XYZ file of C-alpha atoms in Angstrom:
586
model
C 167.386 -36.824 -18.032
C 168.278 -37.997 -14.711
C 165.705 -40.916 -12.820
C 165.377 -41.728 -9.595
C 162.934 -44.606 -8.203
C 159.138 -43.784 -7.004
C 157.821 -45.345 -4.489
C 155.914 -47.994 -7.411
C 159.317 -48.581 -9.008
C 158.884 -46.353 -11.682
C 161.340 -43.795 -12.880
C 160.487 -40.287 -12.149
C 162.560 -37.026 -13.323
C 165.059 -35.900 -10.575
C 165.210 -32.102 -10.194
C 168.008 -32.106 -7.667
C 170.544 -34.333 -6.799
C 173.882 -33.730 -4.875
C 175.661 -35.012 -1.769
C 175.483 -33.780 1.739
C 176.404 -34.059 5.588
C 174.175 -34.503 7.938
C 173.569 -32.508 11.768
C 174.396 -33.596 14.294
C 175.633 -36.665 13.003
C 179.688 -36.284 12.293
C 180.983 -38.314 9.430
C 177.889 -39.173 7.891
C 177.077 -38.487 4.105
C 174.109 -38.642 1.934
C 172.648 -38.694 -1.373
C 169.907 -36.887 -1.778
C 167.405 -36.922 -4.801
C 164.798 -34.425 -4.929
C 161.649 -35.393 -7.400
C 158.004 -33.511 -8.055
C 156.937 -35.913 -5.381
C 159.048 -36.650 -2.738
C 162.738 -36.305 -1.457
C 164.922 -39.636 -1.769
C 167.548 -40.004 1.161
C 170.428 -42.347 0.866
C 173.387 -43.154 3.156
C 176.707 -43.130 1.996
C 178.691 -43.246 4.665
C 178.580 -45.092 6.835
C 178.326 -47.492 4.137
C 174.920 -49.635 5.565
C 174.991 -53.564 5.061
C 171.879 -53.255 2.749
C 170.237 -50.686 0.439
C 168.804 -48.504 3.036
C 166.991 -45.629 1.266
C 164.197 -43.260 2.912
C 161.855 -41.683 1.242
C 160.047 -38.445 2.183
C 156.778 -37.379 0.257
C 156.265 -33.635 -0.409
C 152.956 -33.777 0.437
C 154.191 -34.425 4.490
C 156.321 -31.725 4.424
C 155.560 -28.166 5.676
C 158.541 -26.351 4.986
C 162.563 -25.958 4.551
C 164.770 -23.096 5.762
C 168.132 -22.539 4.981
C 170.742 -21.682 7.927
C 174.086 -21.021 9.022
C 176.379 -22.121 12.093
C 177.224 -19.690 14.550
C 180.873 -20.860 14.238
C 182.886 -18.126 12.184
C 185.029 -20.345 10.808
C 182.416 -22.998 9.515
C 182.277 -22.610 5.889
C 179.509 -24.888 5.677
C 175.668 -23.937 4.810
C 172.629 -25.950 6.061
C 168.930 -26.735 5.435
C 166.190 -28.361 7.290
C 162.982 -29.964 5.905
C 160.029 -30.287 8.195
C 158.323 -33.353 7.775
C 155.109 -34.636 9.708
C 154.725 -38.219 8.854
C 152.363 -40.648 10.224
C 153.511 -43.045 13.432
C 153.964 -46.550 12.591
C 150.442 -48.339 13.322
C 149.962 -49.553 16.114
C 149.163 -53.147 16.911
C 146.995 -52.384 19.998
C 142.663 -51.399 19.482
C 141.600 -48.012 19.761
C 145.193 -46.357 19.412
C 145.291 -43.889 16.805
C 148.047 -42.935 13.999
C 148.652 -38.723 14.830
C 151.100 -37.279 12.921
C 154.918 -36.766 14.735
C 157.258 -34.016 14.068
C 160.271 -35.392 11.821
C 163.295 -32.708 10.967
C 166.276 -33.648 8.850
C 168.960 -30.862 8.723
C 172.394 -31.715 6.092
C 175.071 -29.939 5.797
C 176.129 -28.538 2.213
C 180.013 -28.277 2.265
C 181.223 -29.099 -1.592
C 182.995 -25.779 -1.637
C 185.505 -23.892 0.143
C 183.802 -20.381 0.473
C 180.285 -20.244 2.269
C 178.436 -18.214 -0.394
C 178.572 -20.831 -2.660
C 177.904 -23.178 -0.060
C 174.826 -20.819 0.788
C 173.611 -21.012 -2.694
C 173.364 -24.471 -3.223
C 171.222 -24.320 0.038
C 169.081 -22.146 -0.867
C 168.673 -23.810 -4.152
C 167.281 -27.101 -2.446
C 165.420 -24.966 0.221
C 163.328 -22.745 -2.811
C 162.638 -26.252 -4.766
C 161.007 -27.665 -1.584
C 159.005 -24.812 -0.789
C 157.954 -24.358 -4.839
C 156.793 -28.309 -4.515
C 154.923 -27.690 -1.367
C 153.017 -25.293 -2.882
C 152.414 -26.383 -6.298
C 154.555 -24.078 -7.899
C 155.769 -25.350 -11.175
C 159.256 -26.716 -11.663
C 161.211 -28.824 -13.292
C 164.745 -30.025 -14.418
C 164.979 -27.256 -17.021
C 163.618 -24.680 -14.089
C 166.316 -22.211 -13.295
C 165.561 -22.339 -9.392
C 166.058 -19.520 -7.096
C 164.277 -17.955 -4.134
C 162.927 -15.343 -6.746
C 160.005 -18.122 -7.450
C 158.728 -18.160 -4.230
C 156.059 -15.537 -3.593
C 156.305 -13.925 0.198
C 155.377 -15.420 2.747
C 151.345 -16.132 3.519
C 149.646 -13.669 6.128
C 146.694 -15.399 7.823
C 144.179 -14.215 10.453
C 143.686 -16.616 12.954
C 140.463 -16.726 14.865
C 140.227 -18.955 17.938
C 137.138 -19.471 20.282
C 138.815 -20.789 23.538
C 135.349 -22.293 24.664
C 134.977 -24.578 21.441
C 134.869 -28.412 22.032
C 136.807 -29.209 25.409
C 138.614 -25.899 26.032
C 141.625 -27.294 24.261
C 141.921 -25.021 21.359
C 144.604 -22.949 23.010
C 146.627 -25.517 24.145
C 146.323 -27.303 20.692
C 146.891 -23.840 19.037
C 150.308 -22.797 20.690
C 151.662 -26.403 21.063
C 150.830 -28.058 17.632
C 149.248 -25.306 14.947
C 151.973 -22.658 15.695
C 154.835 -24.656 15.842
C 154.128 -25.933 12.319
C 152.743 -22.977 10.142
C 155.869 -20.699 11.817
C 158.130 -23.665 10.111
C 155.692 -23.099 6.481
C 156.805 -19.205 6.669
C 153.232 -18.652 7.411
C 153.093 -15.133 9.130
C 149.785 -14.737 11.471
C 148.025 -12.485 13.884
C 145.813 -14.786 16.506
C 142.963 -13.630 18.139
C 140.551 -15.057 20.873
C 137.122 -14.361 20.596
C 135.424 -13.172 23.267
C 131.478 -13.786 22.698
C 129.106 -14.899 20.161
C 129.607 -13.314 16.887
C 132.669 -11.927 17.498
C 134.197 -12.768 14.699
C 131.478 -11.869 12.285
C 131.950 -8.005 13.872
C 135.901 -8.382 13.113
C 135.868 -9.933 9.454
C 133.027 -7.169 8.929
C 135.528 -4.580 10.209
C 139.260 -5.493 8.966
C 141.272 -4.172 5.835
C 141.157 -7.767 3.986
C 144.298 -6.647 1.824
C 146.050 -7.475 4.784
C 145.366 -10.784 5.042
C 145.721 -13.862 2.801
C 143.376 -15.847 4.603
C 141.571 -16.197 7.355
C 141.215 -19.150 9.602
C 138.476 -20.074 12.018
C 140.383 -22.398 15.072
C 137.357 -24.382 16.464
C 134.171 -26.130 15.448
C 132.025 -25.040 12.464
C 130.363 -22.401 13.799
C 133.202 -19.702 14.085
C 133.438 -20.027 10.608
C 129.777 -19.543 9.795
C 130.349 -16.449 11.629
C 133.634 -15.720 9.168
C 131.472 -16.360 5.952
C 128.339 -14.012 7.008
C 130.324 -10.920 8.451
C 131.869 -11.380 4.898
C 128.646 -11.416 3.237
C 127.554 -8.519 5.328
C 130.604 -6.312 3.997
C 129.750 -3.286 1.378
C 132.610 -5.533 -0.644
C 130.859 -8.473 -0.216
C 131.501 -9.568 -3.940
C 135.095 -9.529 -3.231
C 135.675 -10.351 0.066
C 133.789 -13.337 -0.307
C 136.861 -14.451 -2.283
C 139.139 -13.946 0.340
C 140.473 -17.920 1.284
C 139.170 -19.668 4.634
C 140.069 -22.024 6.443
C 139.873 -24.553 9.459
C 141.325 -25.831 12.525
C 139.397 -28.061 14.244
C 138.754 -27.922 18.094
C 135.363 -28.200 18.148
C 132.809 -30.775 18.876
C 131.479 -31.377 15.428
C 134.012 -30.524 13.249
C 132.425 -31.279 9.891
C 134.229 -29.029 7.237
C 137.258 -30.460 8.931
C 136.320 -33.841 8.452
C 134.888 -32.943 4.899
C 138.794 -31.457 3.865
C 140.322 -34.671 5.532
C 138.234 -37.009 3.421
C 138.601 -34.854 0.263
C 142.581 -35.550 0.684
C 142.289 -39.002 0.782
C 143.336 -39.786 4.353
C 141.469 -42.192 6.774
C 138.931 -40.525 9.064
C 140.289 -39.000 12.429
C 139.145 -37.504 15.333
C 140.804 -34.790 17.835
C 143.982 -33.951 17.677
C 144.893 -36.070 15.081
C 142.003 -34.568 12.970
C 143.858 -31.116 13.915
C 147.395 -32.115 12.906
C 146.029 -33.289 9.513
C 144.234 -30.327 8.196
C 147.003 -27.672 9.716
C 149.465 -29.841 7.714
C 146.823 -29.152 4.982
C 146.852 -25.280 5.586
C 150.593 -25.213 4.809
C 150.160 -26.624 1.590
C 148.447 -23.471 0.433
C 146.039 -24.862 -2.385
C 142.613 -23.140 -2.325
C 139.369 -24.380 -3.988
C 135.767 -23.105 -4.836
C 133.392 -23.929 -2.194
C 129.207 -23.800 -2.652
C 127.171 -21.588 -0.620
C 123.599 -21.817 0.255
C 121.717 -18.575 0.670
C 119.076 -19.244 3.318
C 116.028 -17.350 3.742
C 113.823 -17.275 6.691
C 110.185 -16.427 7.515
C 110.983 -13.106 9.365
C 113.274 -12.183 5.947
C 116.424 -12.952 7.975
C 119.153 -14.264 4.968
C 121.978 -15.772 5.674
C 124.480 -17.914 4.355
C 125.465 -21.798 5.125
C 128.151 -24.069 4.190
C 127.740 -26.997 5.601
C 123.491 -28.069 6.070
C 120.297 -27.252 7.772
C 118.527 -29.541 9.701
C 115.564 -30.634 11.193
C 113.875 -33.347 13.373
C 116.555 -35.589 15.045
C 120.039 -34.456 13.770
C 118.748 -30.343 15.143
C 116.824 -31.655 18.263
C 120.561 -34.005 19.207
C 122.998 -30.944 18.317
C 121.237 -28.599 20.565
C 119.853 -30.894 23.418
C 123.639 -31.891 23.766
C 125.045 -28.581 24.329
C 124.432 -29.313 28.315
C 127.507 -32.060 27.077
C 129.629 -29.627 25.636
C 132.728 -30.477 28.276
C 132.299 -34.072 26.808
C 133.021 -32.820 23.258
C 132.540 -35.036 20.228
C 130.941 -37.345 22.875
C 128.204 -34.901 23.370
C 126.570 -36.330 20.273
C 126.886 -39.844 21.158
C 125.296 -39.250 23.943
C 122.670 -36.813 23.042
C 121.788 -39.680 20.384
C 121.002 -42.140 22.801
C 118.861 -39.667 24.766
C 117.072 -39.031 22.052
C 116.251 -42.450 20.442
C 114.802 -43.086 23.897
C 111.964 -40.636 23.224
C 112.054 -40.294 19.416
C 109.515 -37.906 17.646
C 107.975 -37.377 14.353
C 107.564 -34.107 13.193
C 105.082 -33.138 10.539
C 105.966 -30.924 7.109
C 106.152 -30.348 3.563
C 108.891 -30.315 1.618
C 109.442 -28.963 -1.925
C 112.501 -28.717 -3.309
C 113.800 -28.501 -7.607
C 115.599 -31.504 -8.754
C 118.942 -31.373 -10.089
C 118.243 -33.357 -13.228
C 121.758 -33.207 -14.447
C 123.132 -34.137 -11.251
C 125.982 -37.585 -10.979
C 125.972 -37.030 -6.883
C 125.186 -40.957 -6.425
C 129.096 -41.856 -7.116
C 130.671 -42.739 -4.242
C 134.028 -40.933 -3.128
C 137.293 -42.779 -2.678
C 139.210 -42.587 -0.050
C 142.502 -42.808 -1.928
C 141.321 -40.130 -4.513
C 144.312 -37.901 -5.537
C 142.325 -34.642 -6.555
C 143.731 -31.748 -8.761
C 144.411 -28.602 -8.041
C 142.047 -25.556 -7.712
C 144.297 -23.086 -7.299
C 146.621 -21.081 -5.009
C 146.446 -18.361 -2.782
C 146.203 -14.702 -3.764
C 149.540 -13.821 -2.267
C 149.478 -10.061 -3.263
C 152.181 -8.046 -2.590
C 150.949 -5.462 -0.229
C 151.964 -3.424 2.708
C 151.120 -4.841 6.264
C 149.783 -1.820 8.285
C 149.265 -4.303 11.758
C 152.000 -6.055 14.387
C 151.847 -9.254 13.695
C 151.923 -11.933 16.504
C 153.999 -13.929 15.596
C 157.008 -11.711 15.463
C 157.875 -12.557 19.170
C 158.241 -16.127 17.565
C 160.714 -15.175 14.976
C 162.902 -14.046 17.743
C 163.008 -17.446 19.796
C 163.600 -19.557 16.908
C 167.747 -18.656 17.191
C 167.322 -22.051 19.362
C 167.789 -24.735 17.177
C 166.329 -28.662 17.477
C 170.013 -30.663 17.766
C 171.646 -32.829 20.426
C 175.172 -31.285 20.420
C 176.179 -27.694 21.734
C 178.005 -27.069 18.464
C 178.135 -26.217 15.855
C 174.723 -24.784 16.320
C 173.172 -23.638 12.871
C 171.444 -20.254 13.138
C 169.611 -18.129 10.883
C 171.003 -16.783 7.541
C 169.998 -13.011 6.572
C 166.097 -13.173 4.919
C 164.916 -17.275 6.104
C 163.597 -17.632 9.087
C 165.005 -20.530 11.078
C 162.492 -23.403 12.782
C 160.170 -22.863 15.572
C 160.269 -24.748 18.458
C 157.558 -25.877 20.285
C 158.578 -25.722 24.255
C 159.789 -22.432 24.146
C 156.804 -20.987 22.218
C 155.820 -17.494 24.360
C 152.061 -16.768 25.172
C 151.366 -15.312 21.517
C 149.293 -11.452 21.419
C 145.503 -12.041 21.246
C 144.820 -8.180 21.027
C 142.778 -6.343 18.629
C 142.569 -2.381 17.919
C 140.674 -1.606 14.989
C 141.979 1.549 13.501
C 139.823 4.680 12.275
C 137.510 4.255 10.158
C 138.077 0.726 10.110
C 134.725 -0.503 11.121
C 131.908 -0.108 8.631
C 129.143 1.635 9.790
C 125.613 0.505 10.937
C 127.562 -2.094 13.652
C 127.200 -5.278 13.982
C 123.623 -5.026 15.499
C 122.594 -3.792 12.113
C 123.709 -6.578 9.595
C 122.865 -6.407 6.061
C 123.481 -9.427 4.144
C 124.412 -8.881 0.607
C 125.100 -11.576 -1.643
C 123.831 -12.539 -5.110
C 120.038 -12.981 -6.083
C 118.105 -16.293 -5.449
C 116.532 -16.807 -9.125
C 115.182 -19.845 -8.152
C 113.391 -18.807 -5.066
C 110.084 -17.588 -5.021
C 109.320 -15.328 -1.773
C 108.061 -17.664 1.315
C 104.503 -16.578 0.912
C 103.961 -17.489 -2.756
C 103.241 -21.458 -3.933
C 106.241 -22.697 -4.981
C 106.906 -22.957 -9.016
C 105.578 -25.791 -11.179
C 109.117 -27.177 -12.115
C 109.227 -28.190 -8.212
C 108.393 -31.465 -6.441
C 106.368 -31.316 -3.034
C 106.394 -34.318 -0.331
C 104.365 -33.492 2.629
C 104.536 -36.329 5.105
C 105.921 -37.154 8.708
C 109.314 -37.154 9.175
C 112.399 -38.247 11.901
C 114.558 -36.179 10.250
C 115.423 -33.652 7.185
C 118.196 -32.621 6.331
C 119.973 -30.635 3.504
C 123.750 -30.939 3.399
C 125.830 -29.866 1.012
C 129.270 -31.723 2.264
C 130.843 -34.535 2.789
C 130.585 -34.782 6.412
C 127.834 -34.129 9.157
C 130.718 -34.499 11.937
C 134.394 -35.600 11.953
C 133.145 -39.181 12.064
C 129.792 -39.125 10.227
C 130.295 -39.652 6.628
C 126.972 -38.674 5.661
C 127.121 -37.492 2.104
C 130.122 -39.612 0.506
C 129.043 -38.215 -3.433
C 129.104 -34.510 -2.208
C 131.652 -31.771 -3.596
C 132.960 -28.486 -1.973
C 131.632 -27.235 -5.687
C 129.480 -29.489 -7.034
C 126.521 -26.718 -7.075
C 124.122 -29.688 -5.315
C 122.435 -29.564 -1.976
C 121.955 -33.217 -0.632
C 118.549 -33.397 0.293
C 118.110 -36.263 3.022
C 114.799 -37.015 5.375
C 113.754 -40.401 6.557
C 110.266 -40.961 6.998
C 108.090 -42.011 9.890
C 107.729 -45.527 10.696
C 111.703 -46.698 10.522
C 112.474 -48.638 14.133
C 115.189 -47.122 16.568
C 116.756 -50.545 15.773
C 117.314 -49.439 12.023
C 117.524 -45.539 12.720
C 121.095 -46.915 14.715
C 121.952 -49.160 11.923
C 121.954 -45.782 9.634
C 123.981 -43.931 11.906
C 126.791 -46.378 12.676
C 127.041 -47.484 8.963
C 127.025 -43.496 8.491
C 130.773 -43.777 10.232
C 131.941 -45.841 6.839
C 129.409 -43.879 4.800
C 127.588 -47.141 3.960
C 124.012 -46.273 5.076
C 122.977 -45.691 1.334
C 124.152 -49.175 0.684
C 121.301 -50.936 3.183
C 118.574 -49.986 0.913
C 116.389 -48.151 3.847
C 113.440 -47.585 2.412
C 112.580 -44.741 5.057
C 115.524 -42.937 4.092
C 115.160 -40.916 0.953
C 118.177 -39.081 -1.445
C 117.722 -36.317 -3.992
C 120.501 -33.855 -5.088
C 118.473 -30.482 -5.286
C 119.202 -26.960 -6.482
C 117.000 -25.695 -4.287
C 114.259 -26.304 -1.140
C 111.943 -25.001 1.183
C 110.915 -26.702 4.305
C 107.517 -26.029 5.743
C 107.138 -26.963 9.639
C 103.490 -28.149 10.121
C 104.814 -28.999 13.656
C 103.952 -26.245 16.202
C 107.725 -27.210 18.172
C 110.643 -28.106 16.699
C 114.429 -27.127 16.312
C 115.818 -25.435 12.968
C 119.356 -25.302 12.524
C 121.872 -23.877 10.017
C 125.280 -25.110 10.105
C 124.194 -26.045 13.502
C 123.336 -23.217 15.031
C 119.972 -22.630 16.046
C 117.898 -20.150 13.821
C 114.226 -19.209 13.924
C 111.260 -21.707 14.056
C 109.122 -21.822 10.795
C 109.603 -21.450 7.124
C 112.597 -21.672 5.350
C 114.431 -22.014 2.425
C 117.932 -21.800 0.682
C 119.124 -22.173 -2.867
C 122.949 -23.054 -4.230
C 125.311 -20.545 -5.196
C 127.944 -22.306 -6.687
C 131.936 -21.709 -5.792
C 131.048 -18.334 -4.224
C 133.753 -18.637 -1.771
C 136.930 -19.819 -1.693
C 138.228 -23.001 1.172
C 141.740 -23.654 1.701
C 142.335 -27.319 1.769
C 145.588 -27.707 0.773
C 145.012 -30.101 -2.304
C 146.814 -29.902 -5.213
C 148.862 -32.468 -7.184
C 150.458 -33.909 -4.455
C 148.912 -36.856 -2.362
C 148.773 -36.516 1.260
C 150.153 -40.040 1.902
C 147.578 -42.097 4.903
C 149.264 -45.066 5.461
């Protein structure tokens, strides 16, 4: 069995190992070890004055393609990995650590004829791309392309007004560039007005698609999950993976998938790089939902919280902020603790008894994998988008004119980020396509809420009830309340909890800021507030006794009055790209 060194020192099983050139550099030679977790580079020539070895973990790398010089008479074969490591730290406050684009190309020439050249490279390229995805291999794997299922199709959804207005520019200049280089196929579409994209998902054959990806803040994809709910196929379509982006202003699933890969929390564009390198890793996992139910009957679904009191009255008083993005909240939190209210209710809710939600997460945590998409092998009926890419990628990232490595018949060569064209956002649902009763006439389907007793009844004996004044209630069921508010540290994407959370009246704005800053570190728990209350629930209903006050669900703003939601857990399924590899944070 052949060892190479991990990065502790310890010997790990080498799958691949062989000798290359590199591009563009003439002359130079490498060794190059390939192991479950990362890929070991070596110079050979020229020989360096010490042991200079670089190692490059999986779990930053996106993709490899194989290709081929444009030269006739260059028997050689080549194949690029696309890394995205993180920037050195920097010394200087405030600056952060985004992720930069890092391609190695080497050039396989150990044989006279180019097939056999080809071969070899295509050998390392399918090992990669079987790593990256948590495909099983190992030295006794006989590797070929054949392992690889085809590439991943994913709808992408963007709302162009989310956060700042960047989401475009982030889209076509970071998010495309990468998944084209994960053989990630896509059609991207801009919505156009609220609920948009419940109408589409509600709409669209779903065996087209192996995903489908929400590119903004949280509520696009609350608007993903309930058009799926409100589909005839509910029961299956709810299985179809989601995902992502962030380009919002709260971002909280994002910064809930970030956490739950062990990196340090981000904001922005860094934020964005990390969970679209994420997306390219493929893995999917369970992910709770909470069936809400509302006084008029309205039922929906949530996956992130409902809240009420200060965290609803700040996320919809700042929405005058919007153009400040993530800012908004800062500064709708300051307006607020200038004229803070107390809000009077009852609350019932059923303990989860068996629950072990007060252990801390850890940053560092490697988790293991859930699963991987549903790549099924079916016809695509639709143009994708990013076609025109495929085409512009002949253009390969190198400073010399030649030899210029271009595409080999069936691998798709790199994407390139300046000459990206304006991608298609159009959308033409075919005949019969769209289900009938529109989108003014949503039915939400869904399993049954056992635990729930309708609004009007008492609720059941097994139930505690706290009716007091409150700042603030609030039942979340991840991680994260925002990108940078670590709210829930014990929560799960599948735990089957909801993380019941009010503070009571009588805390001081003095320790109400206190919380919320030691929220950023998800500390708060640990200052022993005695106006700030925990309880991992199954269920809960909240009964305003308030005449005003803001309700929201996965902030957006729902109806004033009664309500109440109970777990369902893992009824969907959440890409976030975890499996056995760690996403290394520095």
């Amino acid at each position: 069995m052949n060892l190479a060194l991990g990065p502790y020192g310890e010997g790990v099983e080498t799958l691949l190992h062989g000798e290359f050139g590199a591009y563009p550099s003439k002359g130079s030679r490498y060794a190059l070890s390939l192991t479950q977790m990362a890929l070991h580079i070596q110079r050979l020539v020229p020989k360096p004055e010490t042991d200079q070895r670089t190692v490059v973990p999986l779990a930053e790398v996106v993709g490899c393609h194989t290709l081929r010089s444009r030269a006739p008479t260059d028997r050689a074969a080549y194949f690029s990995v696309y890394a995205y490591p993180l920037k050195k730290r920097k010394v200087a406050v405030g600056l952060g650590r985004g992720r930069q684009r890092a391609a190695r190309t080497f050039q396989v020439d150990g044989a006279d004829d180019y097939e056999k050249n080809q071969a070899v490279a295509e050998k390392w390229a399918a090992a990669i791309k079987c790593l990256v995805l948590g495909i099983p291999v190992s030295s006794e794997t006989e590797i070929a392309p054949s392992l690889l299922p085809r590439p991943r199709r994913l709808l992408l959804l963007l709302n162009p007004f989310g956060g700042r207005g960047l989401a475009l520019q982030w889209c076509q200049t970071h998010v495309l560039p990468m998944i084209t280089e994960a053989d990630i196929s896509f059609n991207l579409i801009q919505t156009e007005r609220p609920n948009h994209a419940r109408e589409l998902v509600k709409g669209i054959n779903l065996a087209e698609w192996d995903g489908i990806v929400a590119i903004s803040g949280d509520g696009l994809l609350y608007e993903v999950l309930n058009g799926l709910m409100e589909r005839h196929d509910w029961e299956e379509a709810i299985k179809m993976p989601v995902g992502i982006l962030p380009s919002g202003s709260g971002n909280a699933l994002a910064g809930a998938i970030n956490c739950n890969a062990g990196l340090e929390q981000v904001l922005g564009l860094e934020l964005l790089l990390n969970c679209t390198l994420l997306l390219c890793h493929a893995a999917v996992a369970p992910l709770d939902l909470v069936a809400i139910t509302m006084a008029s009957g309205a039922r929906c679904f949530s996956c992130l919280s409902v809240a009420w009191g200060f965290v609803s009255d700040v996320d919809i008083e700042s929405e005058k902020y919007r153009h400040m993005g993530a800012a908004r909240f800062t500064l709708g939190t300051l307006v607020r603790l200038a004229s803070m209210h107390t809000y009077r209710g009852r609350l019932s809710y059923l303990p989860a008894t068996d629950a072990t939600a007060h252990r801390p997460i850890s940053r560092s945590i490697t988790v293991a994998p859930n699963g991987h998409l549903p790549l099924q092998r079916l016809p695509l009926h639709r143009a994708l988008s990013d076609m025109g890419l495929c085409e512009e990628r002949h253009a390969f990232r190198g400073a010399e004119p030649a030899p210029v490595p271009c595409p080999s018949p069936g691998s798709p060569p790199p994407s390139s980020a300046s000459v990206l064209p304006p991608p298609s956002f159009s959308f033409e649902p075919g005949p019969g396509e769209l289900l009938a009763g529109g989108a003014g006439e949503a039915r939400v389907g869904g399993p049954p809420d056992e635990l729930l007793v309708p609004l009007g009844q008492p609720v059941p004996g097994s139930w505690m009830t706290v009716e007091d004044n409150f700042v603030l209630v609030l039942a979340i069921y991840q991680s994260h309340l925002g990108a940078d508010l670590f709210t829930a540290p014990f929560a799960r994407f599948d735990d089957g909890l909801i993380h019941l959370c009010f503070i009571k009246a009588g805390i001081s704005r003095a320790a109400l800021i206190r919380l919320f800053l030691a929220m950023e570190k998800g500390s708060h728990f640990e200052q022993e507030c005695p106006h700030l209350v925990h309880v991992p629930v199954r269920a809960f209903r909240l009964e305003p006794l308030t005449r005003k006050g803001i309700l929201t669900v996965d902030g957006e703003r729902v109806e004033y009055g009664p309500i109440q939601g109970q777990v369902h857990q893992g009824l969907a399924r959440l890409i976030t790209g975890v499996n056995r590899l760690k996403i290394a944070s520095g």
